[in-house]
PDB file of C-alpha atoms in Angstrom:
ATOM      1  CA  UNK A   1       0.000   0.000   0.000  1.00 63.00           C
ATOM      2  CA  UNK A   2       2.802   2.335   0.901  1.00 63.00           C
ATOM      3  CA  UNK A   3       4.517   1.948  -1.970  1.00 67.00           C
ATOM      4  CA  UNK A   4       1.400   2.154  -4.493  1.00 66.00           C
ATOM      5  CA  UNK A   5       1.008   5.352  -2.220  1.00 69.00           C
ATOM      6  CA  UNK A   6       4.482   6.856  -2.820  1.00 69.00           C
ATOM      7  CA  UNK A   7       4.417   5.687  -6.947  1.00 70.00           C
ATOM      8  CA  UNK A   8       1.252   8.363  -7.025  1.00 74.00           C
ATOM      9  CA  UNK A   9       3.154  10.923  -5.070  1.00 78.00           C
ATOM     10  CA  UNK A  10       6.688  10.920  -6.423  1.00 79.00           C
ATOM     11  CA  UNK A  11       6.016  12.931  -9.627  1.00 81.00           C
ATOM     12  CA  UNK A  12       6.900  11.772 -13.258  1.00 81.00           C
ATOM     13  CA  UNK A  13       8.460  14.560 -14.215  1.00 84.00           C
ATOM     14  CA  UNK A  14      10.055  16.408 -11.403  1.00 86.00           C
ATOM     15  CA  UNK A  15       9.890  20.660 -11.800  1.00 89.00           C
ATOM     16  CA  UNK A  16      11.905  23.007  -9.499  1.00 91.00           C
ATOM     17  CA  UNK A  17       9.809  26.192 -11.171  1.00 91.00           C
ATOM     18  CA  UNK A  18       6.492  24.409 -10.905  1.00 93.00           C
ATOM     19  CA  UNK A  19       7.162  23.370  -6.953  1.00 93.00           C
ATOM     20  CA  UNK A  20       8.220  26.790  -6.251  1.00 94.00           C
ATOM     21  CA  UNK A  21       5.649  28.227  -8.100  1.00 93.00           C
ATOM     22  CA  UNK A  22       2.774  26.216  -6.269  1.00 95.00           C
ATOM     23  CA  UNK A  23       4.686  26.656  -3.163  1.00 95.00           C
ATOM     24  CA  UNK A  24       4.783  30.359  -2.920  1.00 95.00           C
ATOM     25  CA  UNK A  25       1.134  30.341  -3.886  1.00 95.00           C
ATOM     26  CA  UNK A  26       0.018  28.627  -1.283  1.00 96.00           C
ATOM     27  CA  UNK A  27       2.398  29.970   1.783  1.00 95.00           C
ATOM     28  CA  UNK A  28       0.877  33.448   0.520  1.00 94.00           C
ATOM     29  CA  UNK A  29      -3.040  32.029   0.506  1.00 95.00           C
ATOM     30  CA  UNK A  30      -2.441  30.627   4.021  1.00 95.00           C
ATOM     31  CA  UNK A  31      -1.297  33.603   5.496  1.00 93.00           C
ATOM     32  CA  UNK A  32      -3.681  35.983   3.854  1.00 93.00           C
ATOM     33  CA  UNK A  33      -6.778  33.581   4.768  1.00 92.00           C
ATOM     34  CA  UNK A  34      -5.294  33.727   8.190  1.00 89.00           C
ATOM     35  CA  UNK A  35      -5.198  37.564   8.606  1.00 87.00           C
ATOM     36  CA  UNK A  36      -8.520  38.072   6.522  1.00 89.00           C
ATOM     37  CA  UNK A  37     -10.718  35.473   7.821  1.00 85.00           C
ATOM     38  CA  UNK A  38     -11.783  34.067   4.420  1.00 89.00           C
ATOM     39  CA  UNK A  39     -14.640  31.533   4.512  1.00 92.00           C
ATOM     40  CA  UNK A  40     -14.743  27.842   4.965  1.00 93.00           C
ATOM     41  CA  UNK A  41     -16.122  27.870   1.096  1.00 93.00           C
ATOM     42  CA  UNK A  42     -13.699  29.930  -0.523  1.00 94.00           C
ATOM     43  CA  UNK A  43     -10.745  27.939   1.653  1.00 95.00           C
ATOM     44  CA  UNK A  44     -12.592  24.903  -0.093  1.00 96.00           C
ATOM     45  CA  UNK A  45     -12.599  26.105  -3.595  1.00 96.00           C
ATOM     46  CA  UNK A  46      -9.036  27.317  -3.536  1.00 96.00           C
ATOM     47  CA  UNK A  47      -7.134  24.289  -2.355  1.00 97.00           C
ATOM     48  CA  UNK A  48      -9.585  21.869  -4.069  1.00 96.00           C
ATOM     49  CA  UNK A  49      -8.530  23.561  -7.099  1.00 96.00           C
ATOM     50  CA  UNK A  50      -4.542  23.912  -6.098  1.00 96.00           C
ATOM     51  CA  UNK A  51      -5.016  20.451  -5.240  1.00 95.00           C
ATOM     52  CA  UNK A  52      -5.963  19.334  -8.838  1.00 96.00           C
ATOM     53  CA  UNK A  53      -2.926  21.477 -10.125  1.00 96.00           C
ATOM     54  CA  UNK A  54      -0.715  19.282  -7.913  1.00 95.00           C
ATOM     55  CA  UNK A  55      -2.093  15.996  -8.945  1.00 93.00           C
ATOM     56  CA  UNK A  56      -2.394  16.899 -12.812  1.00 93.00           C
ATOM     57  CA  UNK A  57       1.285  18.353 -13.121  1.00 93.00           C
ATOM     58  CA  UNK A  58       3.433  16.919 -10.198  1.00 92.00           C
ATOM     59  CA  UNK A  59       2.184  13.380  -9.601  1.00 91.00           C
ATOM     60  CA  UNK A  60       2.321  10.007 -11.603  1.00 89.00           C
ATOM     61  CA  UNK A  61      -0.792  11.056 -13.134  1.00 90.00           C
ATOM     62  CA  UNK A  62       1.168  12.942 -15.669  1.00 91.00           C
ATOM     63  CA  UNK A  63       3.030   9.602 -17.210  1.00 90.00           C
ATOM     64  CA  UNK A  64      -0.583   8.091 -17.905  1.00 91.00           C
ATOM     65  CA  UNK A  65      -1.383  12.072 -19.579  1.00 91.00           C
ATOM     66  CA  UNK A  66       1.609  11.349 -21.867  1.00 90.00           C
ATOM     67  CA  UNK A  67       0.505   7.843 -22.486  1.00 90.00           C
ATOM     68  CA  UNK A  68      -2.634   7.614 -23.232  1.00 91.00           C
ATOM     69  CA  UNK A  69      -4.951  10.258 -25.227  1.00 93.00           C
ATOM     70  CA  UNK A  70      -8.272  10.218 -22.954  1.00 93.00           C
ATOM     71  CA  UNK A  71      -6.137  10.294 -19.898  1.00 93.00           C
ATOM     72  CA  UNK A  72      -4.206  12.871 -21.454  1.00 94.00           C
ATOM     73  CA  UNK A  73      -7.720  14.948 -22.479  1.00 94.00           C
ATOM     74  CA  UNK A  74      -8.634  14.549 -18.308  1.00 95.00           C
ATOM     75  CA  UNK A  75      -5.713  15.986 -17.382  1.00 95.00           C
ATOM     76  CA  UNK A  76      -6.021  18.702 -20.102  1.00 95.00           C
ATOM     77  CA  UNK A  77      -9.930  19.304 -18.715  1.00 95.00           C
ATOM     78  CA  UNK A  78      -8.965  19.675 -15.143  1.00 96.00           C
ATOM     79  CA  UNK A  79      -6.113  22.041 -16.299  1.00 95.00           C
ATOM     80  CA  UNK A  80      -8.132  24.164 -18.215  1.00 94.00           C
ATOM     81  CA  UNK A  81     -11.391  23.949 -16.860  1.00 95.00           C
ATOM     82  CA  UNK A  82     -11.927  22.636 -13.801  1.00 95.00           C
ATOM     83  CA  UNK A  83      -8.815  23.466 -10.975  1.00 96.00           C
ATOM     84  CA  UNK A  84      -8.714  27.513 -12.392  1.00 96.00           C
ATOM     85  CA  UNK A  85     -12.616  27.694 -12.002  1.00 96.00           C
ATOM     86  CA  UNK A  86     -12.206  26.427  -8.017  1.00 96.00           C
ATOM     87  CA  UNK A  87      -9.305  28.541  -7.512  1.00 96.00           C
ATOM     88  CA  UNK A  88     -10.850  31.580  -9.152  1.00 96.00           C
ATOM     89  CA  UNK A  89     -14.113  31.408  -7.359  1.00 94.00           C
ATOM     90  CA  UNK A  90     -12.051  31.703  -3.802  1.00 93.00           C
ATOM     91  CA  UNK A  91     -10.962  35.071  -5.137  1.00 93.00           C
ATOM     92  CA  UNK A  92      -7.977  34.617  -4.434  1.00 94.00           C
ATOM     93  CA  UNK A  93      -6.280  38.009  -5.492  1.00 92.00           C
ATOM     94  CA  UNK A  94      -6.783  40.029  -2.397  1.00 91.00           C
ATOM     95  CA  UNK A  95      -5.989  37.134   0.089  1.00 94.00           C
ATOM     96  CA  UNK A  96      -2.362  36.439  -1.178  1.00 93.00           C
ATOM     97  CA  UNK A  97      -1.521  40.208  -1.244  1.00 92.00           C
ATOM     98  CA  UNK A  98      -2.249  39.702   2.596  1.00 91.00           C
ATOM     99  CA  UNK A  99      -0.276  37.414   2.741  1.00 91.00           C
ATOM    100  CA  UNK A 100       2.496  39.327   1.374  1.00 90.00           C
ATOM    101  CA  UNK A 101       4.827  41.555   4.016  1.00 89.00           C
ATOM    102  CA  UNK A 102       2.787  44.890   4.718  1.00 87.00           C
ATOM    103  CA  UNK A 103       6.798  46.338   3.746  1.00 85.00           C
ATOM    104  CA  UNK A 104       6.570  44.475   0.906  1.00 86.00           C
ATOM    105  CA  UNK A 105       3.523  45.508  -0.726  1.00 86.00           C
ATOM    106  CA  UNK A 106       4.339  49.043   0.196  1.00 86.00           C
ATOM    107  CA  UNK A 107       7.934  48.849  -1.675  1.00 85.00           C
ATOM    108  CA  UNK A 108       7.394  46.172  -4.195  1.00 86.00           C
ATOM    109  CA  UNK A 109       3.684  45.589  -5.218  1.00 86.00           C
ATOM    110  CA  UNK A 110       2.047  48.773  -5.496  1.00 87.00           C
ATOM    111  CA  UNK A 111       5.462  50.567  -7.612  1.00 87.00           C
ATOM    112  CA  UNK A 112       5.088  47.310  -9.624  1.00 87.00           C
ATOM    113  CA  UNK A 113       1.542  47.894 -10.219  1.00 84.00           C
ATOM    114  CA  UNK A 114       1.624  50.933 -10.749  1.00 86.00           C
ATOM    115  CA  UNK A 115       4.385  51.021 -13.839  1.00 88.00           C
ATOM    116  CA  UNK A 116       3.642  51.355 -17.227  1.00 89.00           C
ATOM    117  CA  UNK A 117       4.829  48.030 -18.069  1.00 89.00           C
ATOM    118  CA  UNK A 118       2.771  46.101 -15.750  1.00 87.00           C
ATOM    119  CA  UNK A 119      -0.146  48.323 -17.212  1.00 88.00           C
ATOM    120  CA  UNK A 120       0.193  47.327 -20.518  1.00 91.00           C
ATOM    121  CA  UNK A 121       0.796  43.737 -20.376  1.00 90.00           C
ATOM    122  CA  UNK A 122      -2.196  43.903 -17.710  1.00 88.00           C
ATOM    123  CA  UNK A 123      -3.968  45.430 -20.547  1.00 90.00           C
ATOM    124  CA  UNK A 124      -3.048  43.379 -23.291  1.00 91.00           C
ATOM    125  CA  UNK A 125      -3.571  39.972 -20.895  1.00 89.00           C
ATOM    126  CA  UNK A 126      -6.810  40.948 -19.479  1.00 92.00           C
ATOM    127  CA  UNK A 127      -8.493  42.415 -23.055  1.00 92.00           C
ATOM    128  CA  UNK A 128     -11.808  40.136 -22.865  1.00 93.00           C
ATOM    129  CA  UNK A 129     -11.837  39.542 -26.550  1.00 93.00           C
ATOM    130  CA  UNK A 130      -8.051  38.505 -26.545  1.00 94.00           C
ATOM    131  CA  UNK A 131      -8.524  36.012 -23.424  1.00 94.00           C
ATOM    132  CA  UNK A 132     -11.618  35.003 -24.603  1.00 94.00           C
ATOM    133  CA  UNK A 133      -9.959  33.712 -28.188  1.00 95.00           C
ATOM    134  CA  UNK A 134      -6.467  32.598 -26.274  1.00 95.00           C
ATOM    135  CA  UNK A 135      -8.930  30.148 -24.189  1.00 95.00           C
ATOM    136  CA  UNK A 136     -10.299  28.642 -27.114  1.00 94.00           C
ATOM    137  CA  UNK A 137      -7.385  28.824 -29.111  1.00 95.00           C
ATOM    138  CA  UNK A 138      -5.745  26.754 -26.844  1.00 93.00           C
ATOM    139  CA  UNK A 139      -7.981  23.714 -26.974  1.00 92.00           C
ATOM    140  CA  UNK A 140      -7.858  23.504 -30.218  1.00 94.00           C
ATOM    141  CA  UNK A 141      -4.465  23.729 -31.300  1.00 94.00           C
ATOM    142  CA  UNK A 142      -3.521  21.283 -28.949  1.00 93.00           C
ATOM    143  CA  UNK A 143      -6.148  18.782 -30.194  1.00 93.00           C
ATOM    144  CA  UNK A 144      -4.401  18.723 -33.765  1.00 94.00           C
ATOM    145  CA  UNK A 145      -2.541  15.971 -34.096  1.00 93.00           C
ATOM    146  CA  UNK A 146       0.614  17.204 -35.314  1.00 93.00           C
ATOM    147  CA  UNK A 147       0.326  19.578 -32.444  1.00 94.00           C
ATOM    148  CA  UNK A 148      -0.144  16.874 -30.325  1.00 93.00           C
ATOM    149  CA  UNK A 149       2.692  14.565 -31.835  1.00 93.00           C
ATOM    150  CA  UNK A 150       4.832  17.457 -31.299  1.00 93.00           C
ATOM    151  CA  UNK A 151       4.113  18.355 -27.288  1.00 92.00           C
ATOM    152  CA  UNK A 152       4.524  14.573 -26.702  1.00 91.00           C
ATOM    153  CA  UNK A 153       8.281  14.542 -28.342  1.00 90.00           C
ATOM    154  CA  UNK A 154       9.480  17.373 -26.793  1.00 91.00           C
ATOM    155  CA  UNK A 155       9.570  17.548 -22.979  1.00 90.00           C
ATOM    156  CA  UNK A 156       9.992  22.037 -23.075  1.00 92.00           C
ATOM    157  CA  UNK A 157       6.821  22.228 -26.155  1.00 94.00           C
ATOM    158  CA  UNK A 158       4.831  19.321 -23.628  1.00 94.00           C
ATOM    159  CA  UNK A 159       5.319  21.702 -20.450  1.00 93.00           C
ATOM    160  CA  UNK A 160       4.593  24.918 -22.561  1.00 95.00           C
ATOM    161  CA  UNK A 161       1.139  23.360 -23.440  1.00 95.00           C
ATOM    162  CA  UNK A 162       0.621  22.648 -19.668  1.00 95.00           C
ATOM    163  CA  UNK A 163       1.292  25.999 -18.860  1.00 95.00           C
ATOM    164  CA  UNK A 164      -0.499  27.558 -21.486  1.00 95.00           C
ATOM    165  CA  UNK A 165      -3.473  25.515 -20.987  1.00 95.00           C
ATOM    166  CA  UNK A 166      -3.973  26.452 -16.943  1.00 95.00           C
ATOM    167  CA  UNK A 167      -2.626  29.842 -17.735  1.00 95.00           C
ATOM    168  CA  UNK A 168      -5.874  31.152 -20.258  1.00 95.00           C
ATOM    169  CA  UNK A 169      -7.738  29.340 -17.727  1.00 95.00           C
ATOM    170  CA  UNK A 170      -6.857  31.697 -15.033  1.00 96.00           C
ATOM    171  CA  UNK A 171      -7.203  34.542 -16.760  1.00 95.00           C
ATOM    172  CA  UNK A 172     -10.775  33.894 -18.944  1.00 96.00           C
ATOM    173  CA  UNK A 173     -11.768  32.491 -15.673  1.00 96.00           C
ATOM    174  CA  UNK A 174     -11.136  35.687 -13.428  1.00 94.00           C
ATOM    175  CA  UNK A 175     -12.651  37.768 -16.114  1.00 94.00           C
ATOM    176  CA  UNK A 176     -15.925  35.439 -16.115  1.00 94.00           C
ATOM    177  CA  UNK A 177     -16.127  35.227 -12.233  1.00 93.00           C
ATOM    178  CA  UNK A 178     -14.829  38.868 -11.507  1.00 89.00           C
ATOM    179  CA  UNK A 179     -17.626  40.279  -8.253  1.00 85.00           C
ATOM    180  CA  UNK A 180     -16.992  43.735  -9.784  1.00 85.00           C
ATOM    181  CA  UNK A 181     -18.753  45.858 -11.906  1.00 83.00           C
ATOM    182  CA  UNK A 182     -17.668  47.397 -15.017  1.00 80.00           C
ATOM    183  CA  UNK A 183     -15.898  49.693 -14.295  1.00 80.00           C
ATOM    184  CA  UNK A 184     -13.188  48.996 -12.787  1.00 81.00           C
ATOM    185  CA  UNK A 185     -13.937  44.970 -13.893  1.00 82.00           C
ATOM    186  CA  UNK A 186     -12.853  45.004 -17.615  1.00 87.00           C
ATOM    187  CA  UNK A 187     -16.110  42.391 -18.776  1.00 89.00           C
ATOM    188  CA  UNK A 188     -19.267  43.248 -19.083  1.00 88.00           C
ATOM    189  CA  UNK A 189     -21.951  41.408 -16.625  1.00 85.00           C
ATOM    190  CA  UNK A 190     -24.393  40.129 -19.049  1.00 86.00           C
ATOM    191  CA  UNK A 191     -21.385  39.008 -21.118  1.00 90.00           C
ATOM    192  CA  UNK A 192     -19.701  37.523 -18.413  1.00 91.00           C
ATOM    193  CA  UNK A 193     -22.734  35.135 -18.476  1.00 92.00           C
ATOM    194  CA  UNK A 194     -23.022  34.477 -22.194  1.00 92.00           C
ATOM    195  CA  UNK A 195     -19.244  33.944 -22.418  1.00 93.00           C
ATOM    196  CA  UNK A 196     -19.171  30.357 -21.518  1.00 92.00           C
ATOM    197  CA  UNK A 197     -21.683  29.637 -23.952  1.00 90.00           C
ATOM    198  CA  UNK A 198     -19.628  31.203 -26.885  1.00 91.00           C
ATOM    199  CA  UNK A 199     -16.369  29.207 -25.902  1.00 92.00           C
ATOM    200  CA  UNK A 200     -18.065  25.950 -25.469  1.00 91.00           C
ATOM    201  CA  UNK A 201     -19.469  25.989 -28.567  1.00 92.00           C
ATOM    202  CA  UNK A 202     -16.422  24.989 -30.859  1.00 92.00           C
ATOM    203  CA  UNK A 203     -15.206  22.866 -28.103  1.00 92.00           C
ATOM    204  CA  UNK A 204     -18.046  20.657 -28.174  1.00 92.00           C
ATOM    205  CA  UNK A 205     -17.754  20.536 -32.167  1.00 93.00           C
ATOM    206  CA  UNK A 206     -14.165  19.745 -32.083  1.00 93.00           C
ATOM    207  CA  UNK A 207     -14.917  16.917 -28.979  1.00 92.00           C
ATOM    208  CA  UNK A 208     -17.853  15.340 -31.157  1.00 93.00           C
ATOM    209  CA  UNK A 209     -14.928  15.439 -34.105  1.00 94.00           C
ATOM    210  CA  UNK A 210     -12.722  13.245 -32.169  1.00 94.00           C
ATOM    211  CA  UNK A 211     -15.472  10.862 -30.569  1.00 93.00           C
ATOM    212  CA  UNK A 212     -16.530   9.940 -34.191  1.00 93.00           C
ATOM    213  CA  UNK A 213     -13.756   9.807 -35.796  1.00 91.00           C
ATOM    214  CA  UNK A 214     -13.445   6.284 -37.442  1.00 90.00           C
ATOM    215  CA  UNK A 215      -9.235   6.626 -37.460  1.00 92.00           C
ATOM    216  CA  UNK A 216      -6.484   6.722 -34.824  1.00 92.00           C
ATOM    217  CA  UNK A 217      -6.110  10.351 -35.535  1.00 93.00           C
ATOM    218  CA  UNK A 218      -3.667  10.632 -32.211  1.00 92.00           C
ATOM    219  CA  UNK A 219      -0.811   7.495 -33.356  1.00 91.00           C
ATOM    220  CA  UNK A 220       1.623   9.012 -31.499  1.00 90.00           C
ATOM    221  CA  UNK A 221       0.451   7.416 -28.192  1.00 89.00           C
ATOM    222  CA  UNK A 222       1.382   3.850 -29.960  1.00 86.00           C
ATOM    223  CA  UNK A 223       4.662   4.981 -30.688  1.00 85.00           C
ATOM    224  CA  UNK A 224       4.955   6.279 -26.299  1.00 81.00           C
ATOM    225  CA  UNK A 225       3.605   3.377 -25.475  1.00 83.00           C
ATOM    226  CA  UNK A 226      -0.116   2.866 -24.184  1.00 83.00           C
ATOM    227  CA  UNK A 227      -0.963   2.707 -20.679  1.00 82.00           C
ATOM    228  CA  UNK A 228      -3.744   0.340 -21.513  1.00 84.00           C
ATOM    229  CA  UNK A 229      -4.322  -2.328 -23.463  1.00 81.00           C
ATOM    230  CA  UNK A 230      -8.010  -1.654 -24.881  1.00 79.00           C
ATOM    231  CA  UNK A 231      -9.234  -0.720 -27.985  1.00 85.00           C
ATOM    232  CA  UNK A 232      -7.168   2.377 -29.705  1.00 88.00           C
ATOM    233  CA  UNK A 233     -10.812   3.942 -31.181  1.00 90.00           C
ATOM    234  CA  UNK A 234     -12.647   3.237 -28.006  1.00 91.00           C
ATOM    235  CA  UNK A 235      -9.883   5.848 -26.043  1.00 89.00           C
ATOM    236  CA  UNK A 236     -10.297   8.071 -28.824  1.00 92.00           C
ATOM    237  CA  UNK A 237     -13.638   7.802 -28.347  1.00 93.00           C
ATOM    238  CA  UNK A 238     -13.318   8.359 -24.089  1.00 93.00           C
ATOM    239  CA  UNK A 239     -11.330  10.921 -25.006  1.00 93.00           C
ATOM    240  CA  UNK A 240     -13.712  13.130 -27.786  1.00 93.00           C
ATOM    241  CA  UNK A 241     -16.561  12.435 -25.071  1.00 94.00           C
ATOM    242  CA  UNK A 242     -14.432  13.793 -22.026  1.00 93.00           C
ATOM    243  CA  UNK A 243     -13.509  16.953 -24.449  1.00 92.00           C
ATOM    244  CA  UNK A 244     -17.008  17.255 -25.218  1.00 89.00           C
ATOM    245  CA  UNK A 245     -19.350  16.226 -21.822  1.00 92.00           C
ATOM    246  CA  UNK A 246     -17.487  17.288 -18.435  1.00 92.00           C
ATOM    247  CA  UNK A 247     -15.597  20.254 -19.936  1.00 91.00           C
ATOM    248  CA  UNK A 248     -19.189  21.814 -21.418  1.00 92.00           C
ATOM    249  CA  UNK A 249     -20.890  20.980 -18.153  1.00 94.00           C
ATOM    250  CA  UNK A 250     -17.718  23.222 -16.204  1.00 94.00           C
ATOM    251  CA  UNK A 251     -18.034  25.862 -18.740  1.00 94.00           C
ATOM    252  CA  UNK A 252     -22.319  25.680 -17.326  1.00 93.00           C
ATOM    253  CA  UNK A 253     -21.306  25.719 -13.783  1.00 94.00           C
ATOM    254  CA  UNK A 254     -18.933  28.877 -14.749  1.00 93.00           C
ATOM    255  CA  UNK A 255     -22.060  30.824 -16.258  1.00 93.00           C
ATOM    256  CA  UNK A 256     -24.176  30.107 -13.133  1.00 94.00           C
ATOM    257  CA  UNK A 257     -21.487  31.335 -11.166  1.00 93.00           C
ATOM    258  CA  UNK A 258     -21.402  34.659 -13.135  1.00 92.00           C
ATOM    259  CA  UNK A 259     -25.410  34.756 -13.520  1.00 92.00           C
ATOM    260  CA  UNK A 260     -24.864  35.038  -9.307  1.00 90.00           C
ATOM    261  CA  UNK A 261     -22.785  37.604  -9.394  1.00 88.00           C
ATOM    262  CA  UNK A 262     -25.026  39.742 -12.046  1.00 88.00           C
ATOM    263  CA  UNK A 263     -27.936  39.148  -9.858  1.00 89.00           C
ATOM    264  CA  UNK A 264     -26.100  40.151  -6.697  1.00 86.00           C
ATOM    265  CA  UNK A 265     -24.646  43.309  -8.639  1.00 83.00           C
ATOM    266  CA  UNK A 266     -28.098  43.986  -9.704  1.00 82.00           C
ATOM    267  CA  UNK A 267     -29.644  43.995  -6.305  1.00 76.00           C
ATOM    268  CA  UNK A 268     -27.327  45.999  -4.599  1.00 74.00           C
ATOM    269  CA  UNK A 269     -27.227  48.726  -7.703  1.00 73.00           C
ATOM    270  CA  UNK A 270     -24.000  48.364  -8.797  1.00 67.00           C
ATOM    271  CA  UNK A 271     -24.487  48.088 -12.555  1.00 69.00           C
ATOM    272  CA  UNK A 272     -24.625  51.150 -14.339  1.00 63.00           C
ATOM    273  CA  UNK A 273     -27.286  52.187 -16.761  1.00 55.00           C
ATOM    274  CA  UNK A 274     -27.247  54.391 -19.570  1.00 40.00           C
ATOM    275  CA  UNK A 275     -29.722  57.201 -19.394  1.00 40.00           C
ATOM    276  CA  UNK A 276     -30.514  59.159 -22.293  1.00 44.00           C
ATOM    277  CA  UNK A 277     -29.745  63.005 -21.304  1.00 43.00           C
ATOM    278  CA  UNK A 278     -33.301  65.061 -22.277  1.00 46.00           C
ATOM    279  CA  UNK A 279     -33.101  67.151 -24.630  1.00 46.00           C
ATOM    280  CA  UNK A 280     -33.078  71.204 -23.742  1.00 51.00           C
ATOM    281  CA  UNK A 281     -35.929  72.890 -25.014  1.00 49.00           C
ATOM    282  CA  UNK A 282     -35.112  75.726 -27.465  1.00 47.00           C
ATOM    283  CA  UNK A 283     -35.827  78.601 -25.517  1.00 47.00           C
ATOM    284  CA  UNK A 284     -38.757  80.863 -27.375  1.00 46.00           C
ATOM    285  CA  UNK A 285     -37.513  84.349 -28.846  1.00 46.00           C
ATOM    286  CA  UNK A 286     -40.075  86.540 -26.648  1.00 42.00           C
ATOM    287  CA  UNK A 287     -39.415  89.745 -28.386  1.00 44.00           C
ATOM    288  CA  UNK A 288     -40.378  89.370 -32.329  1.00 43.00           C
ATOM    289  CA  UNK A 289     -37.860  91.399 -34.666  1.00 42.00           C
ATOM    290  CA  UNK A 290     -39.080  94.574 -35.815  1.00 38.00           C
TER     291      UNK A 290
END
């Protein structure tokens, strides 16, 4: 048992910037929660989600990702979809910057913030209509095969689809989920609820593509080696479904989220409305020209 135990834990591929990554991430979120007094649900949500990151990136799960396509397409789900949407609903933001040094944040974070760089790649990052397109972009250039044969070859293009995948995930997902009103928030509410319903869209497609697809469109597995011994069509199949089912019933459970946070926006009168500005009447000559 103990060593079926340690063959889960001791990761596959072992990362020094992903461990101190996740690392400082967490020491930060532990001592903000601890000075803020964040809820039991949002303490949930954000280490469920860290959790997943762990187990999808740092554990053995990741040589069954590289060796088999629908194990690969759950880890790619869980990176994408699932661990950014837990960690983003904690709102996590504010709770790590209290976990920062109150020195630190006065001589490091806020000049940071406040330069032009940080500005403009903010700007750039955060553009809705950029994220939103990165985030689907994402799935499906990694779904093409010769994509796919490629991030499977090469250990540095294989990590920089990881990262790329739970990266647009954090930031479409904090622009869906974000508890503020436009201003400052940079996505409209209503569209913050519609969103999820755009970017499914050509996921499902590209998920019903790959569940009937009659071919091995994905032989580079055979050449790794397969983790299983059933049927190559019926992974490819698991796989197209997994693509298609869980990761459109996330996306759903994203849009209810933000439908909450319209609603709650609406009741306490923080969405603006455009009023039309009334004309002026013309003011009436009272004296008639001679």
């Amino acid at each position: 048992m103990m060593a079926l135990l340690l063959k889960w834990i001791v990761p596959w591929e072992f990362s020094w910037v992903f461990l101190a990554s996740f690392l400082v991430a967490a020491v930060l979120y532990w001592r903000g929660s601890r000075a803020l007094g964040v809820s039991l649900g949002r303490r949930l949500s954000f280490w469920s989600g860290m959790a997943i990151i762990y187990l999808s990136l740092h554990t053995y799960l990741d040589y069954y990702a590289e060796h088999e396509f629908f194990m690969h397409r759950i880890q790619q789900v869980l990176l994408h979809h699932l661990a950014p949407l837990l960690v983003v609903a904690s709102y996590p933001v504010s709770v790590m910057r209290a976990g920062l040094p109150l020195e630190w944040r006065t001589r490091l974070l806020r000049p940071v913030q406040r330069s032009a760089p940080w500005r403009a790649a903010s700007a750039v990052l955060f553009n809705p209509a950029l994220a939103t397109f990165l985030f689907i972009a994402f799935i499906l250039v990694w779904l093409i095969p010769s994509m796919q044969t490629l991030a499977m070859l090469d250990w540095r293009i294989y990590r920089f689809m990881n990262w790329t995948m739970l990266g647009s995930g954090f930031i479409y997902w904090s622009l869906v989920l974000d508890h503020r009103p436009r201003p400052p928030g940079r996505m409209i509410p209503g569209l913050r609820v519609l969103s999820p319903a755009i970017t499914m869209t050509p996921q499902i497609l590209a998920g019903a593509i790959v569940t009937f697809s009659k071919t091995d469109l994905y032989p580079i597995f055979e050449i790794c080696g397969r983790a299983f011994t059933f049927n190559v069509l019926t992974g490819q199949l698991v796989g197209g479904v997994i693509t298609w089912v869980p990761a459109a019933m996330i996306e759903s459970i994203g849009a209810l989220l933000a439908l909450r946070q319209w609603l709650a926006l609406s009741g306490r009168g923080r969405i603006r409305r455009e009023h039309r500005v009334p004309a002026r009447p013309v003011a009436r000559d009272t004296q008639r020209a001679s």
